[in-house]
Short mmCIF file of C-alpha atoms and ligand atoms in Angstrom, two decimals:
data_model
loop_
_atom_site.label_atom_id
_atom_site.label_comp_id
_atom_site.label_asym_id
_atom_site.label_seq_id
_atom_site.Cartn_x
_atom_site.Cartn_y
_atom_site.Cartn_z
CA UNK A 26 -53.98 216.04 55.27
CA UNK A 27 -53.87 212.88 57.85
CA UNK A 28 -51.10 210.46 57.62
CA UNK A 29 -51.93 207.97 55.22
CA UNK A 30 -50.81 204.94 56.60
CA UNK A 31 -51.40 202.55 53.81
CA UNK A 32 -48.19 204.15 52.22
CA UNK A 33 -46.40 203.33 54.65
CA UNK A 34 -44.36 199.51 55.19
CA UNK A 35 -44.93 197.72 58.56
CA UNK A 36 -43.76 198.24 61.00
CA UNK A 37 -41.64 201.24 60.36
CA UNK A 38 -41.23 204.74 62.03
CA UNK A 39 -42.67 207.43 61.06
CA UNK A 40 -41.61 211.00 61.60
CA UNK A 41 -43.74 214.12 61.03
CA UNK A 42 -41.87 216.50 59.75
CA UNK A 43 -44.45 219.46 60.60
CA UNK A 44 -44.65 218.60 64.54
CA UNK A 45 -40.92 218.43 64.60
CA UNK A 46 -40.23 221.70 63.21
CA UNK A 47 -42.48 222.98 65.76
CA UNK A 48 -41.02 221.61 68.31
CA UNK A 49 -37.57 223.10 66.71
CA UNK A 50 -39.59 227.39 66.41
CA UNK A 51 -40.68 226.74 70.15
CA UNK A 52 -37.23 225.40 71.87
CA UNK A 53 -35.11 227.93 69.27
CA UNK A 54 -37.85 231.01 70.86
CA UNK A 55 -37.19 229.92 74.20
CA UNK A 56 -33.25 229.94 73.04
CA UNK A 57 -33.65 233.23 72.11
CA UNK A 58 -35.49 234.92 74.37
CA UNK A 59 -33.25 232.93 77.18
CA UNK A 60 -29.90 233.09 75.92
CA UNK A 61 -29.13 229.92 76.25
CA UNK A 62 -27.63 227.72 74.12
CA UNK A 63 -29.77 224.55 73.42
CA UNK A 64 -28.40 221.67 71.94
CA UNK A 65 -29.75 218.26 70.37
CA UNK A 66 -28.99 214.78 72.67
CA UNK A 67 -28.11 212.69 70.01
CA UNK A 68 -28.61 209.86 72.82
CA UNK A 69 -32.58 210.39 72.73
CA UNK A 70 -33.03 211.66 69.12
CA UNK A 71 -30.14 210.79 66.15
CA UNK A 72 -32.22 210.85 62.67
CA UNK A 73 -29.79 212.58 61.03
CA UNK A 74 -31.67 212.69 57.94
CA UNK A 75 -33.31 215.46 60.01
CA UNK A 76 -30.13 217.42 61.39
CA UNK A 77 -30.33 220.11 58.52
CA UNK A 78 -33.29 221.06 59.83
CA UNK A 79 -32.38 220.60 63.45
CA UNK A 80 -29.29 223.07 62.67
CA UNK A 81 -32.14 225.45 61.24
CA UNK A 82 -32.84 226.20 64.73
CA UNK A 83 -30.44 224.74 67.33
CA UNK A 84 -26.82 225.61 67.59
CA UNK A 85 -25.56 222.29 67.77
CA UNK A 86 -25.16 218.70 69.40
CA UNK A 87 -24.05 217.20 72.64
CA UNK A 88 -22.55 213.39 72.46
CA UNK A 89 -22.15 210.56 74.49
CA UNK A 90 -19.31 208.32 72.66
CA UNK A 91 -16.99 208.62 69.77
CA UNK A 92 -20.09 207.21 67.07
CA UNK A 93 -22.33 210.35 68.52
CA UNK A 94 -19.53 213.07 68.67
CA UNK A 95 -18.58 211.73 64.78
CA UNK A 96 -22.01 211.44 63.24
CA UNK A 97 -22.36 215.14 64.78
CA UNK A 98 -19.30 215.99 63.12
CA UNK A 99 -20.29 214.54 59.38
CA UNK A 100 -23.97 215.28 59.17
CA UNK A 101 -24.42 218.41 61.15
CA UNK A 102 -20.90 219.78 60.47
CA UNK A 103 -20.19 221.30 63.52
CA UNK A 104 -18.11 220.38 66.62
CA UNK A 105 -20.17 218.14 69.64
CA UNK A 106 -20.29 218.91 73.37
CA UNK A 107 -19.13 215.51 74.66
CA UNK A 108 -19.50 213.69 77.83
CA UNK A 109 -19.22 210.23 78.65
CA UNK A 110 -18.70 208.56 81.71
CA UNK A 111 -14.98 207.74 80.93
CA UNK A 112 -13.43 207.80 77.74
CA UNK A 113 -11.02 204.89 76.40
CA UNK A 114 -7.37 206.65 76.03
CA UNK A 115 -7.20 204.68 72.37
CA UNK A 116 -10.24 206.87 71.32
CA UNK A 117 -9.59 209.82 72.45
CA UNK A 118 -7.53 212.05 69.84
CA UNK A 119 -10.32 210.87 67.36
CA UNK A 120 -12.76 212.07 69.76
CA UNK A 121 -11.80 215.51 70.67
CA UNK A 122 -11.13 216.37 66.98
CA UNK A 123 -15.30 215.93 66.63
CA UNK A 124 -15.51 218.05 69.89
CA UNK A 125 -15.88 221.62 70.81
CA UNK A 126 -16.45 221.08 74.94
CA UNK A 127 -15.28 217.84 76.65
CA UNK A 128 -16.78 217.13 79.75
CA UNK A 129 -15.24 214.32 82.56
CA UNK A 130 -16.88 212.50 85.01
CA UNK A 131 -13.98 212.27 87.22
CA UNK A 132 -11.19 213.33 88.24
CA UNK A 133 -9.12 210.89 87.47
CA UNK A 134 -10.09 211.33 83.81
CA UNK A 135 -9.47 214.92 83.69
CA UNK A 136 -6.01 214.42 85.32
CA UNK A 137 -5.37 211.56 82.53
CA UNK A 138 -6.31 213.31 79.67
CA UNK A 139 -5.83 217.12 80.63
CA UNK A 140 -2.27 217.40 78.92
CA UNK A 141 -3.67 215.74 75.25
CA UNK A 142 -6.31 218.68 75.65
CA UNK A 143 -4.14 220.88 76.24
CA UNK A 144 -1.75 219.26 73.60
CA UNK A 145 -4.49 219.82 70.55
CA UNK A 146 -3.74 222.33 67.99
CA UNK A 147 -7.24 223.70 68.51
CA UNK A 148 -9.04 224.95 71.88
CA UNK A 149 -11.39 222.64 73.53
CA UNK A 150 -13.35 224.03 76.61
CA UNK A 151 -13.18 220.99 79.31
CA UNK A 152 -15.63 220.57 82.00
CA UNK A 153 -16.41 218.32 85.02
CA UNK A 154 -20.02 216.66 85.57
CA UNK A 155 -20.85 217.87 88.87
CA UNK A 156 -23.61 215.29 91.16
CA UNK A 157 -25.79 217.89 93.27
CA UNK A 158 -27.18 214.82 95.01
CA UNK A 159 -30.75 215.99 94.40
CA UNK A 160 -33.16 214.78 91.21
CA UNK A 161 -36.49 214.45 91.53
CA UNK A 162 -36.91 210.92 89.42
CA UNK A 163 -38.99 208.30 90.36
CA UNK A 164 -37.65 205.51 88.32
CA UNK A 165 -33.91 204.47 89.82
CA UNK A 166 -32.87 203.20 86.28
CA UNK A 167 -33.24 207.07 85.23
CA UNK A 168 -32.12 208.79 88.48
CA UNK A 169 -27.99 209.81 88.36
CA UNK A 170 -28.19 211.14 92.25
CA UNK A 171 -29.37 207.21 93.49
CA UNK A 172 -26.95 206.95 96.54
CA UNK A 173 -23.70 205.33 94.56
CA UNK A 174 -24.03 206.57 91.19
CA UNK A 175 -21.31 206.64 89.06
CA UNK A 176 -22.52 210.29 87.42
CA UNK A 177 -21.03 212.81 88.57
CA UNK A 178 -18.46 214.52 91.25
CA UNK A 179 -19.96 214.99 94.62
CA UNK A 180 -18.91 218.13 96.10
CA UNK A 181 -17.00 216.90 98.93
CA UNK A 182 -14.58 215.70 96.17
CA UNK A 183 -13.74 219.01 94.80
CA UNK A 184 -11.89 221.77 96.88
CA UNK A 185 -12.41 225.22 97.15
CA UNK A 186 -10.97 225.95 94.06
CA UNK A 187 -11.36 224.09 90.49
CA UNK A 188 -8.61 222.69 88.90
CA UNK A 189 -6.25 224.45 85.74
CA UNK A 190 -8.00 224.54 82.72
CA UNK A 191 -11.61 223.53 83.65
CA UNK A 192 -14.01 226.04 82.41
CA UNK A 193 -17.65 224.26 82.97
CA UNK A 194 -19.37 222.32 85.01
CA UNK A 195 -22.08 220.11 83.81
CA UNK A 196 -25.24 218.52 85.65
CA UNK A 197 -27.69 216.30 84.67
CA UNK A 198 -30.24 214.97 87.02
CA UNK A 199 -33.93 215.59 85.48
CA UNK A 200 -36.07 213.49 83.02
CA UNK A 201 -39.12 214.42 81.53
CA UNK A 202 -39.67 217.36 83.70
CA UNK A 203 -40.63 221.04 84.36
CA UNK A 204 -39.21 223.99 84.93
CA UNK A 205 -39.84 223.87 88.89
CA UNK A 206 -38.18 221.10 89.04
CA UNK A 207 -35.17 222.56 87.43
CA UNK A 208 -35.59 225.84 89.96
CA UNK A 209 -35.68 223.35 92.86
CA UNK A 210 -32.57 221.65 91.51
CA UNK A 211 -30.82 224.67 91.74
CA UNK A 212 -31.05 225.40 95.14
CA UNK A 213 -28.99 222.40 94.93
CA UNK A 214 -26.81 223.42 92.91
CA UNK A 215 -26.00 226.41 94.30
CA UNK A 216 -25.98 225.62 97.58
CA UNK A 217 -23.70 222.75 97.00
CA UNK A 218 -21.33 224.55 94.34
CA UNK A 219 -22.45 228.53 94.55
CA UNK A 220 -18.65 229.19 95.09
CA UNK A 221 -17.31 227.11 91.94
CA UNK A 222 -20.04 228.81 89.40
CA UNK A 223 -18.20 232.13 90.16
CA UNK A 224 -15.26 230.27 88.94
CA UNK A 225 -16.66 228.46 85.83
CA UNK A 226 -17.33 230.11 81.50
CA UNK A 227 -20.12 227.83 81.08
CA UNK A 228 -22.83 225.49 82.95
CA UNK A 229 -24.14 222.75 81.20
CA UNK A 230 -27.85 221.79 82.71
CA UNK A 231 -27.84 218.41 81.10
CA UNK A 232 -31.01 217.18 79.89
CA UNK A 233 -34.61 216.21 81.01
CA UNK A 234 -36.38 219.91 80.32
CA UNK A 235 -39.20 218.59 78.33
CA UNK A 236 -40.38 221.75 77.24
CA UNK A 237 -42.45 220.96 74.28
CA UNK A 238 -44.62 218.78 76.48
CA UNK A 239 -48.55 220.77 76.79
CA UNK A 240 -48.52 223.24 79.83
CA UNK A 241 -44.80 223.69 80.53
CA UNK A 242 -44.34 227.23 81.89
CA UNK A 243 -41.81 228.68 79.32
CA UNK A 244 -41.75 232.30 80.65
CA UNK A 245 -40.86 230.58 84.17
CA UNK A 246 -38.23 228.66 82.20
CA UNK A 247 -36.60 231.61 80.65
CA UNK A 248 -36.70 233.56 83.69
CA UNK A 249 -34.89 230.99 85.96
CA UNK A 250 -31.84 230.68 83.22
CA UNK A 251 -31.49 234.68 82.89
CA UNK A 252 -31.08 234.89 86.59
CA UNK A 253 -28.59 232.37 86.81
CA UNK A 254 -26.45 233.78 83.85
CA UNK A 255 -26.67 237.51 85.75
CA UNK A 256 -25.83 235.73 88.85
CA UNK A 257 -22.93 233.70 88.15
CA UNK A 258 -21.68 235.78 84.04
CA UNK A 259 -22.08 232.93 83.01
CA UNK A 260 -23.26 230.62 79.75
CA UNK A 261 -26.26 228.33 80.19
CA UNK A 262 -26.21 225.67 78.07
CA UNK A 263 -29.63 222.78 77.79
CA UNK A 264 -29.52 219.32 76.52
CA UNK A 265 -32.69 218.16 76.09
CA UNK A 266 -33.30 214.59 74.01
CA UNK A 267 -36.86 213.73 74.46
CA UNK A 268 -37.84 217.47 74.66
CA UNK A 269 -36.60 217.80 70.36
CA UNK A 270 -38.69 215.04 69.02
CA UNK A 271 -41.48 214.86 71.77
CA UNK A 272 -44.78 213.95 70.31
CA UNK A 273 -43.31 214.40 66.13
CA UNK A 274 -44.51 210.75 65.07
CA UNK A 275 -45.46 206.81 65.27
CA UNK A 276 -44.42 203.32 65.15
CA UNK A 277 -46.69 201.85 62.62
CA UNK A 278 -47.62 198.21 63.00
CA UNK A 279 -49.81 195.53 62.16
CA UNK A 280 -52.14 192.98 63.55
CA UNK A 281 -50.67 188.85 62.86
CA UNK A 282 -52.32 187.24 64.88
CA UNK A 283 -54.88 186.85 67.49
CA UNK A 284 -55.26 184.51 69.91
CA UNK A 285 -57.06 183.50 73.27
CA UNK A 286 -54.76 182.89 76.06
CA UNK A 287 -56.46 181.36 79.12
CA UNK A 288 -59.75 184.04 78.23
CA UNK A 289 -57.25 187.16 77.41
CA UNK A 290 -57.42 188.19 73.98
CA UNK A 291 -53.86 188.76 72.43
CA UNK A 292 -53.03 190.63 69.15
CA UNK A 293 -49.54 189.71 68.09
CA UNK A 294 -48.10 192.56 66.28
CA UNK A 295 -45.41 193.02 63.79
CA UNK A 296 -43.19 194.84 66.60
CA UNK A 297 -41.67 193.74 69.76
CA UNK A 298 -41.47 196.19 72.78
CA UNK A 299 -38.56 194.89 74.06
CA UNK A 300 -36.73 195.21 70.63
CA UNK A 301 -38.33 198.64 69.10
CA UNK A 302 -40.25 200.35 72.55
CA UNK A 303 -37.40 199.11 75.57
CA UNK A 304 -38.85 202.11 77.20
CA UNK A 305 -42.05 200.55 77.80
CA UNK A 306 -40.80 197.99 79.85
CA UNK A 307 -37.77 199.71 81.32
CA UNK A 308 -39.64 203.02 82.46
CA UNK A 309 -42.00 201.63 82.14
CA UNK A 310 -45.08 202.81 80.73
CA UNK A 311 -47.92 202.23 78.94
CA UNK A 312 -47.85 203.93 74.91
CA UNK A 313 -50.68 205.67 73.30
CA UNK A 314 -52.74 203.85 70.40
CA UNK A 315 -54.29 205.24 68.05
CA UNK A 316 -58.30 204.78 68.41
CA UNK A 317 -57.86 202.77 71.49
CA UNK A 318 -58.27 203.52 75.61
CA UNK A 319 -57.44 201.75 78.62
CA UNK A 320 -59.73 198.63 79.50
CA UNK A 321 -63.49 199.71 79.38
CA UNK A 322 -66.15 197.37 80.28
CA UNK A 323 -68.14 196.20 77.03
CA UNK A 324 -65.33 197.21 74.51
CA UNK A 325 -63.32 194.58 72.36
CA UNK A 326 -60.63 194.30 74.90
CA UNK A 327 -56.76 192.92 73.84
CA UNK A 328 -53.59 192.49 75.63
CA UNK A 329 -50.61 193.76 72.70
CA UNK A 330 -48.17 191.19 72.12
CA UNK A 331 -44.48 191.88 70.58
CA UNK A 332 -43.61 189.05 68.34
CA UNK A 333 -39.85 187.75 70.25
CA UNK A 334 -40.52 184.88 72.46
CA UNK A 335 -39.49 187.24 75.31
CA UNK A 336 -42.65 186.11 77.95
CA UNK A 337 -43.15 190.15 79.00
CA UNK A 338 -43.23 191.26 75.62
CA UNK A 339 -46.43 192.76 75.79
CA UNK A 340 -48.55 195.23 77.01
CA UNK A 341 -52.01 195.62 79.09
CA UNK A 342 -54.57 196.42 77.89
CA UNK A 343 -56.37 198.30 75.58
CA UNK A 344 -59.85 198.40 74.11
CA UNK A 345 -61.20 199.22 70.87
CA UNK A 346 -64.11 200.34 68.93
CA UNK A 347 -64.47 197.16 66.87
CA UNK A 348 -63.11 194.03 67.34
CA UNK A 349 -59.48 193.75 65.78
CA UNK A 350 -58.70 191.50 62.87
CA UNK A 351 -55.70 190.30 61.37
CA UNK A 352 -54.45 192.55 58.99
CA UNK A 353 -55.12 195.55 60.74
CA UNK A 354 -52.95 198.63 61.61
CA UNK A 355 -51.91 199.47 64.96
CA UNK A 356 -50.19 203.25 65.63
CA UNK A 357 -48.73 203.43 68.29
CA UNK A 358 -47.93 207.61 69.12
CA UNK A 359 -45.16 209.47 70.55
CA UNK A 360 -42.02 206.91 69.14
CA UNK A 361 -39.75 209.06 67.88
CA UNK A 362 -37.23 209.92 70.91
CA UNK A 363 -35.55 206.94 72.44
CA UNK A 364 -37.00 204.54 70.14
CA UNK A 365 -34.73 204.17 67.08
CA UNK A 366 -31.81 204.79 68.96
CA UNK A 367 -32.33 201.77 71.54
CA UNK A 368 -33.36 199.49 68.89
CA UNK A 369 -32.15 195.31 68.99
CA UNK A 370 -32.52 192.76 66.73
CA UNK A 371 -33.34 190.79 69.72
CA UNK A 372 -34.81 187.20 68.59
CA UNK A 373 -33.37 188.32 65.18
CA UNK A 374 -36.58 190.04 64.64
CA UNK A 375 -36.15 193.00 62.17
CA UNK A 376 -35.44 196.18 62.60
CA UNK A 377 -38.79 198.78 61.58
CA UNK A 378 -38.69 200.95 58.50
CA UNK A 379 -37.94 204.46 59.26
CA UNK A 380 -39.78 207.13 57.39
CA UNK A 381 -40.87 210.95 56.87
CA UNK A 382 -44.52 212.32 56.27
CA UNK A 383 -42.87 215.55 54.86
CA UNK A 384 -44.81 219.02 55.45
CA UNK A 385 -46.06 218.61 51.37
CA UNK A 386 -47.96 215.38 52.53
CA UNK A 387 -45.89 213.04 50.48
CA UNK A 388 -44.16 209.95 52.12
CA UNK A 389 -40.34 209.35 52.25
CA UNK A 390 -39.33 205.72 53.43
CA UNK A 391 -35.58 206.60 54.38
CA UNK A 392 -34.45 203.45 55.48
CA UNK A 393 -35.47 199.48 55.58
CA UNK A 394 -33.57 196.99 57.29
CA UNK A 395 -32.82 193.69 56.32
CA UNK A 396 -30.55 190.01 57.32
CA UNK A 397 -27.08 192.07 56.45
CA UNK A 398 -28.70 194.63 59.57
CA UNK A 399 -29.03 191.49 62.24
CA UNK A 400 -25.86 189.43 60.88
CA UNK A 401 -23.32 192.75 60.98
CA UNK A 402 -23.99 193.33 64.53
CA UNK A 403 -23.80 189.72 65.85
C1 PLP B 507 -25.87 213.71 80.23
C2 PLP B 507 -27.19 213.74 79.55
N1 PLP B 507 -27.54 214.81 78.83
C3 PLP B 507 -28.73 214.89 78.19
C4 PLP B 507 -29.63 213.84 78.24
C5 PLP B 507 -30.93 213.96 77.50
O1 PLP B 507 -32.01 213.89 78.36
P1 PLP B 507 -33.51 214.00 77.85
O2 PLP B 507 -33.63 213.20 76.64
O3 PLP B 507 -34.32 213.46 78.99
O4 PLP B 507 -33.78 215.44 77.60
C6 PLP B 507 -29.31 212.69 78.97
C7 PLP B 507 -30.23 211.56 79.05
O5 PLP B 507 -30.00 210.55 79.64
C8 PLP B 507 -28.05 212.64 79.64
O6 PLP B 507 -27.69 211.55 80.34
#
């Protein structure tokens, strides 16, 4: 059965739980068939009203702060990978009692903490996030090899041999991409730090295989890791975010107004971009609607307005069928990863419903937001 919207509160988001278990068989067959282990991003995707079914198929959970590596912890009761950039010294007993593998960024960090790793009364498998100096991402704000980035160690700042106690290296440098781009990274990689993956348990390949997107070559995929694990005896470990909950639901919203600026027609929604979509602008990019194109010469033809006062909250422009009235519901697709988690209350504008259309076709609303939301965090 289709979604039926009109059960559903604007604006709120709406996951389907059917596309993401598919997305789940898929990345779990290409787990198997790989070996690799493939764990959940909490940064792109942390719903955790869906981690028992994420744990269903997926071994696990990589973190990016003490919140992440804890909510792994309680709701999908098992220990996170963890990497931050730096980690604050009066957070970080808490944190490596949520963690199975803590990764550094620097040096520095690993020398500071090292001994309180070493010091817990349980193993923890530390790592260093390597910088190959190669990504192939056009957007600076989502490139970590941009000439200065703080991501990573360079390889002219480690020596020939890798310091006591580090067991993995970990590099992130793709978004939204394919497998070739993940082989081409690797010449990299190994060019650049061939001699330290001989040394290493573990190599973490970070994020950005979106391998639930149409067309990506999966065989190629599996084929690239299983050579690098004969190569180096070594365990491959993947990250992905957006790749989890790619294409598994909507941001439902609603039509408040319209109004004619200067002869562009603008339909003021119930959402904001900058405060629910930040990706849109940031990226940016333009989101698929439901029953609507790009501009076409004829059609009813609107501009999309976000409802903070923010002048570029909106987005260019899409036509319709029929001419849109107030009252009417707009779905935008595809809002599941990095929506909920990048969320404001910017303008103090509310924070969307989120929601399951479970796989029996009935309608869960698992959370609403109100004025306690916007006053606890300001
Ligand atoms: C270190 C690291 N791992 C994993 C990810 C997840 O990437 P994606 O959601 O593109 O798969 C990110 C995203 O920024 C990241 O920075």
């Amino acid at each position: 059965m289709a979604i039926d919207f009109s059960q559903i509160p604007s604006p709120c988001y709406v996951l389907e739980e059917k596309l993401l278990r598919k997305n789940l068989e898929l990345i779990n067959r290409v787990q198997n068939e790989s070996g690799a282990e493939i764990i959940l991003a909490l940064k792109g995707f942390s719903m955790y009203k869906m981690f028992p079914m994420v744990k269903k198929y997926l071994s696990g959970a990589t973190a990016s702060s003490l919140n992440e590596a804890r909510l792994i912890f309680e709701e999908m009761d098992c220990l996170a990978h963890t990497y931050a950039p730096a980690y604050k010294p009066e957070e970080f007993e808490e944190l490596i009692g949520y963690s199975s593998h803590i990764t550094f960024n620097s040096l520095n960090q690993f020398h500071q903490f090292k001994d309180q790793v070493d010091a817990f009364d349980r193993k923890i498998s530390m790592g260093l996030r390597i910088n190959p100096q190669y990504a192939e991402v056009s957007t600076d704000m989502y490139n970590p090899c941009v000439v200065g980035s703080r991501l990573g160690i360079t390889r002219d700042a480690l020596g020939d041999i890798l310091p006591e106690g580090i067991e993995g290296l970990h590099s992130h440098t793709m978004c939204e991409n394919d497998s070739y781009v993940l082989e081409r990274t690797l010449v990299h990689i190994e060019e650049k730090f061939g001699d330290l993956l001989h040394q290493i348990k573990w190599l973490n390949l970070g994020g950005g295989h979106l391998m639930t997107k149409e067309g990506y070559d999966h065989a190629h995929l599996i084929a690239t890791i299983k050579r690098l694990k004969a190569t180096y005896n070594i365990d491959i470990i993947l990250e992905p975010g957006s790749a989890i909950a790619w294409q598994t639901g909507y941001l439902r919203s609603r039509v408040l107004d319209i109004v004619d600026a200067q002869g562009v027609d603008v339909a003021i929604l119930d959402i904001s971009f900058a405060a629910h979509m930040p990706d849109t602008l940031e990226m940016p990019y333009k989101p698929k609607v439901w029953g609507a194109s790009d501009p076409i010469e004829g059609r009813p033809t609107y501009r999309l307005g976000g409802m903070t006062c923010l002048a570029g909250d909106y987005m260019s422009e899409y036509s319709f069928e029929k001419p849109l009235k107030i009252g009417d519901t707009i779905i935008f697709d595809d809002m599941i990863h990095y929506t909920m988690v990048k969320t404001t209350t910017f303008n103090g504008v509310g924070l969307p419903s989120i929601g399951i259309w479970h796989e029996d076709d009935s309608f869960e609303l698992v959370k609403s937001f109100g004025f306690e939301s916007f006053k606890e965090k300001i």
